[in-house]
Amino acid sequence: MDAEELRRLLEVLVSADVREFHLKTEAFDLQLLRGASGEPSAPLTSPLPPQERLPPGEPGASQEPSAQPGLVPVHAPIVGTFYTAPAPDQPPFVTVGERVKEGQVLCIIEAMKLMNEIEAEQAGVIREILAKNGDPVEFGQELFLIET
Amino acid sequence: MDAEELRRLLEVLVSADVREFHLKTEAFDLQLLRGASGEPSAPLTSPLPPQERLPPGEPGASQEPSAQPGLVPVHAPIVGTFYTAPAPDQPPFVTVGERVKEGQVLCIIEAMKLMNEIEAEQAGVIREILAKNGDPVEFGQELFLIET
Amino acid sequence: MADRALFQKILIANRGEIALRVVRAAKELGIQTLVVYSQADERSLPVLLADESVCVGPPPSSKSYLNIPNILSAALMTGAQAIHPGYGFLAENPEFAEMCRDHGLVFIGPTPESMHLLGSKAGGRKLAAECEVPTVPGTGILSGVEEALSSARQLGYPVLLKASAGGGGRGQRVVRTEQELPEALAAAQNEALLHFADPSVIMEKLIEGFRHVEVQVLGDGRGEVIHLGERDCSVQRRNQKLIEEAPSTLPESLRRELLAAGVRLAKRVQYAGAGTLEFIVDRDGHFYFMEMNTRIQVEHPVTEMISGVDLVRWQILIAAGHPLTLHQEDIHLQGHAIECRINAEDPDREFRPSPGHIDNIHFAGGPGVRVDTHAYSGYQIPPNYDSLIGKLIVHAPDRAWAIARMRRALEESVVEGVKTTIPLYLKVMDHPYYRRGAVQTDFIRAQMGL
Amino acid sequence: MADRALFQKILIANRGEIALRVVRAAKELGIQTLVVYSQADERSLPVLLADESVCVGPPPSSKSYLNIPNILSAALMTGAQAIHPGYGFLAENPEFAEMCRDHGLVFIGPTPESMHLLGSKAGGRKLAAECEVPTVPGTGILSGVEEALSSARQLGYPVLLKASAGGGGRGQRVVRTEQELPEALAAAQNEALLHFADPSVIMEKLIEGFRHVEVQVLGDGRGEVIHLGERDCSVQRRNQKLIEEAPSTLPESLRRELLAAGVRLAKRVQYAGAGTLEFIVDRDGHFYFMEMNTRIQVEHPVTEMISGVDLVRWQILIAAGHPLTLHQEDIHLQGHAIECRINAEDPDREFRPSPGHIDNIHFAGGPGVRVDTHAYSGYQIPPNYDSLIGKLIVHAPDRAWAIARMRRALEESVVEGVKTTIPLYLKVMDHPYYRRGAVQTDFIRAQMGL
């Protein structure tokens, strides 16, 4: 086993997040231990009693990014009130399953009495609308998932 | 395996964050340990600035037990002043290299103006005397190492 | 006075938060600290923070914190001049105080003589009579069933049988009818013998529904005694205090009477150092002297917060022969203070102790918050001692604000790895009885169902 | 007053320890808290402890903590009635205060008008003249080199050039000879333009060797103003305060004059809320008014400790229209308080910021210790903001005791994972100059060589 062979082996182990590895063949015996202290280190991250933690359903930039493959989230670029339609009596800008073009208006965020149109940055199909009409949304909150 | 090969091997191991590595082939046997003190990282155990930590030389029950194989420590059973001899002008009870019997007096610990004789619990050969004549000793402190 | 040479080194014969409290006071006075400890406490904060430490025995307290020869040896061989006993363990042991004196060591506390005088319930009762301070109507040590029966008839049922030497509720028996009395007396005597090596039992009229209120005093040992107000310690569970506050919510005139009674009692014995006179106050506003604790109390910080007086510093100063330069007119009690004892216990499982590893601990901060704790992230709570891991104390201009402050401080505090009493205290702070200041010692059981 | 309906909800437009300080004050008043935050502060303590939180932008403060539209939107859409700006960021921005008013939100601070009036050095100088409070001899805004040369001749060298709109030492130039002046003026104007978008520069006589002393006031906006004593903030490094204390060690008569001058100035503008009047005091005991900070200061806790007054609570009450029921005769300053700012900086490497992961943090406790920190074990200090991770404050009956207490508190405090200023402060507490109370603003450089 040469260095190049070992390098390739390690790449595979790293990508699989293997921490301990032991391989014995006739030619060699390989043992290795990767990564920090071995311990999944995070006992210290929450200085708060459970009752103080953010309820999981609450809107927040803290939401885990929806990392489904092929789905691109649209984030709120400003803080304000989310509207799906230009006016209460009008149809929504977009609906789930609809194909949108780059630059097409997806919603309005009202901030400081100004209506800000939020446009699609990429073309694709609306797969999910994550905010409800009239919801307050914060900076960075996911509003739509678009399949590109 | 030459130096250049080893260097490349190490680069690969570092980039993969390998901590312990053991490779044995017909040609060689390589073991290595990377990173911090090798100690299982305990960032949380010491709430004290370094200047507050016990100086390593200080007598203390905190001393690591001398875990040499075949050596049995004799611990101080009481707090007091350690004396190697029955009186200042007399020879010590025991010396290094001396063979002692079970029940033989090894030293005196003076506590509350009383002289307490400390006896060997096992027969063996005195390999080390860990306290000095006149030292204050605390409960549990190691006084002698006896090879049994 | 911090500049005056006092002791050069003191030995602290205790553990946990009170050992740390004494280390702090000594450091601020420029006195070297020597902490003695058991093998279970080697990694505890007072041991780590003290200038020196000496291991005096294995984990069981009978072999370490109560091991008088080892503790005295440690003091003598390291040149400590005085011993602070904290609370519990040797703090109220007159023999230990005497042995300190015999070995030329200063015991930081009252004289053995006043400890003897005040140590038993019978002794306290006699002293109270001399000072015209009311005690619960009752007897001296009962000679037998005959005397017990006639005394009970005189006092009126229900009555309470108590070990004369006891404390903490052990050896107590409530007797509601004459039929129960003979058997209850025998049982109480047995229990007293078992726990306190003394079968002496006294009888008292049973007071049902009362508050526990205590007076903090400082005496100079020459007859000068001042009080630093009273504390209400009625939030208890099985005779264990959980929450204390100062001042009490008693009417002003009653407070004044209580405080004067406390000072009168302490003066009578020429008390030296910090002491506490415990009273019960019944629903009708009658108060009765129970006993004197001749030591610092767990709950002393609430008094420190409202008085601005450092009680542990004064214990050391007085023991060193420093005159009590504080006079009653210098004491101005301000605002309201509350202490919650954070115990590693599981309130949902009958307060069973929950020792173990503290993965993470984070106490509240900000204005008016004091934290006295020996715990830290990574600390292993030994199973050998009591479950107190810290005290959260708040001070505010008035009681309502102090409750609001305690509420927010409890919300900020986190202990991960072991169960604590914090969730219970959050409920107490919201409880209308507690908020009204109308809590009796049965509150936790009767009002909170625990 | 805690019972009176004030605001139902306030928005806190800040981060770190001061955001937490405001959360605490609001909680104790029973007011709902909404903290706005940048993406870098999502796991910060004020965000975690607030009732609600809204992300208002990415890490750079220009896009989050200074993002007025997003902050106002957050207030409007969540129904907050008032905004507390903390210190820094938007705290002294009169336009922001005006925009709050325009949108029906209460800005917790003075009126935009008094902020305008006090915002510039030239404005402060004019006000001082009207109130007969001395300022450092100097000029108004310089029209050009001609005026600068003649003014300098009149004042006598050395002189100091300063940006009129500036702060924090930016745009300042010391000029010791006539030859240097023209070039220095041009440089100062350029720097002023660059940092404050305003090239206006003033000239002052340079005072060498002085103390920084400041007066804390509370005003009700209707002409009633009280002071809460002064603070000495002379332990600085590059114009950044490190250690503050209250009261100062100035002679009593000088203190009285200073305090009276501070109250006079604040009364003149009918000041509303908490404010600080900054003075320098030269070696001869002359004092000069520098400027007014129209906000809460980092070092406000030392004043809270000696006065027992909760300044942030009063900011909220006054903004809500509550009368200032505190009068000057109610204020009794007691003892001595010291604050050390714990910065994540490396004192051995020119105080370079040391952001990163806090593996373990443990602050001191016990009597007379207050900790204001937003840090916790496991907290990641973002590199985007200042390096303050906490404030350690002590209070004791006198200054020597306060120093001893701070010393022991610093020894107890541990921060693992990042470098802090704690080791430096331990040295300061032992330094004879500091202990004597004879520290000027050049102390850290001149006496400690840093």
JSON list of N, CA and C in Angstrom, two decimals, chain A residues 43-44 46-49 51-53, chain C residues 359-360 362 411-414 416 426:
[
{"chain": "A", "resi": 43, "resn": "PRO", "atom": "N", "xyz": [-22.03, 19.04, 24.52]},
{"chain": "A", "resi": 43, "resn": "PRO", "atom": "CA", "xyz": [-22.86, 19.07, 25.72]},
{"chain": "A", "resi": 43, "resn": "PRO", "atom": "C", "xyz": [-23.17, 20.49, 26.17]},
{"chain": "A", "resi": 44, "resn": "LEU", "atom": "N", "xyz": [-22.47, 21.46, 25.61]},
{"chain": "A", "resi": 44, "resn": "LEU", "atom": "CA", "xyz": [-22.49, 22.78, 26.22]},
{"chain": "A", "resi": 44, "resn": "LEU", "atom": "C", "xyz": [-23.27, 23.80, 25.45]},
{"chain": "A", "resi": 46, "resn": "SER", "atom": "N", "xyz": [-26.43, 24.52, 24.96]},
{"chain": "A", "resi": 46, "resn": "SER", "atom": "CA", "xyz": [-27.70, 25.17, 25.29]},
{"chain": "A", "resi": 46, "resn": "SER", "atom": "C", "xyz": [-27.72, 25.67, 26.71]},
{"chain": "A", "resi": 47, "resn": "PRO", "atom": "N", "xyz": [-27.55, 26.97, 26.89]},
{"chain": "A", "resi": 47, "resn": "PRO", "atom": "CA", "xyz": [-27.52, 27.52, 28.24]},
{"chain": "A", "resi": 47, "resn": "PRO", "atom": "C", "xyz": [-28.92, 27.77, 28.76]},
{"chain": "A", "resi": 48, "resn": "LEU", "atom": "N", "xyz": [-29.93, 27.19, 28.19]},
{"chain": "A", "resi": 48, "resn": "LEU", "atom": "CA", "xyz": [-31.28, 27.57, 28.55]},
{"chain": "A", "resi": 48, "resn": "LEU", "atom": "C", "xyz": [-32.12, 26.40, 28.99]},
{"chain": "A", "resi": 49, "resn": "PRO", "atom": "N", "xyz": [-33.00, 26.66, 29.95]},
{"chain": "A", "resi": 49, "resn": "PRO", "atom": "CA", "xyz": [-33.94, 25.61, 30.32]},
{"chain": "A", "resi": 49, "resn": "PRO", "atom": "C", "xyz": [-34.86, 25.35, 29.13]},
{"chain": "A", "resi": 51, "resn": "GLN", "atom": "N", "xyz": [-37.89, 25.27, 28.70]},
{"chain": "A", "resi": 51, "resn": "GLN", "atom": "CA", "xyz": [-39.05, 26.13, 28.47]},
{"chain": "A", "resi": 51, "resn": "GLN", "atom": "C", "xyz": [-38.69, 27.43, 27.78]},
{"chain": "A", "resi": 52, "resn": "GLU", "atom": "N", "xyz": [-37.37, 27.75, 27.80]},
{"chain": "A", "resi": 52, "resn": "GLU", "atom": "CA", "xyz": [-36.95, 28.99, 27.18]},
{"chain": "A", "resi": 52, "resn": "GLU", "atom": "C", "xyz": [-36.55, 28.82, 25.73]},
{"chain": "A", "resi": 53, "resn": "ARG", "atom": "N", "xyz": [-36.44, 27.60, 25.30]},
{"chain": "A", "resi": 53, "resn": "ARG", "atom": "CA", "xyz": [-35.99, 27.42, 23.92]},
{"chain": "A", "resi": 53, "resn": "ARG", "atom": "C", "xyz": [-37.09, 27.78, 22.96]},
{"chain": "C", "resi": 359, "resn": "ASP", "atom": "N", "xyz": [-23.06, 18.58, 33.48]},
{"chain": "C", "resi": 359, "resn": "ASP", "atom": "CA", "xyz": [-22.53, 18.77, 32.13]},
{"chain": "C", "resi": 359, "resn": "ASP", "atom": "C", "xyz": [-22.34, 20.25, 31.85]},
{"chain": "C", "resi": 360, "resn": "ASN", "atom": "N", "xyz": [-23.29, 21.03, 32.32]},
{"chain": "C", "resi": 360, "resn": "ASN", "atom": "CA", "xyz": [-23.25, 22.46, 32.03]},
{"chain": "C", "resi": 360, "resn": "ASN", "atom": "C", "xyz": [-24.01, 23.18, 33.12]},
{"chain": "C", "resi": 362, "resn": "HIS", "atom": "N", "xyz": [-25.04, 27.22, 34.36]},
{"chain": "C", "resi": 362, "resn": "HIS", "atom": "CA", "xyz": [-25.00, 28.64, 34.01]},
{"chain": "C", "resi": 362, "resn": "HIS", "atom": "C", "xyz": [-25.99, 29.35, 34.92]},
{"chain": "C", "resi": 411, "resn": "GLU", "atom": "N", "xyz": [-35.32, 31.71, 35.63]},
{"chain": "C", "resi": 411, "resn": "GLU", "atom": "CA", "xyz": [-35.48, 31.41, 34.20]},
{"chain": "C", "resi": 411, "resn": "GLU", "atom": "C", "xyz": [-34.15, 31.41, 33.46]},
{"chain": "C", "resi": 412, "resn": "GLU", "atom": "N", "xyz": [-33.23, 32.26, 33.91]},
{"chain": "C", "resi": 412, "resn": "GLU", "atom": "CA", "xyz": [-31.93, 32.34, 33.25]},
{"chain": "C", "resi": 412, "resn": "GLU", "atom": "C", "xyz": [-31.00, 31.20, 33.63]},
{"chain": "C", "resi": 413, "resn": "SER", "atom": "N", "xyz": [-31.29, 30.55, 34.76]},
{"chain": "C", "resi": 413, "resn": "SER", "atom": "CA", "xyz": [-30.33, 29.59, 35.30]},
{"chain": "C", "resi": 413, "resn": "SER", "atom": "C", "xyz": [-30.54, 28.21, 34.70]},
{"chain": "C", "resi": 414, "resn": "VAL", "atom": "N", "xyz": [-29.45, 27.57, 34.36]},
{"chain": "C", "resi": 414, "resn": "VAL", "atom": "CA", "xyz": [-29.49, 26.28, 33.69]},
{"chain": "C", "resi": 414, "resn": "VAL", "atom": "C", "xyz": [-28.56, 25.31, 34.39]},
{"chain": "C", "resi": 416, "resn": "GLU", "atom": "N", "xyz": [-27.48, 21.37, 33.59]},
{"chain": "C", "resi": 416, "resn": "GLU", "atom": "CA", "xyz": [-27.67, 20.21, 32.74]},
{"chain": "C", "resi": 416, "resn": "GLU", "atom": "C", "xyz": [-26.89, 19.03, 33.28]},
{"chain": "C", "resi": 426, "resn": "LEU", "atom": "N", "xyz": [-39.77, 28.14, 40.45]},
{"chain": "C", "resi": 426, "resn": "LEU", "atom": "CA", "xyz": [-40.50, 28.97, 39.49]},
{"chain": "C", "resi": 426, "resn": "LEU", "atom": "C", "xyz": [-41.99, 28.94, 39.80]}
]
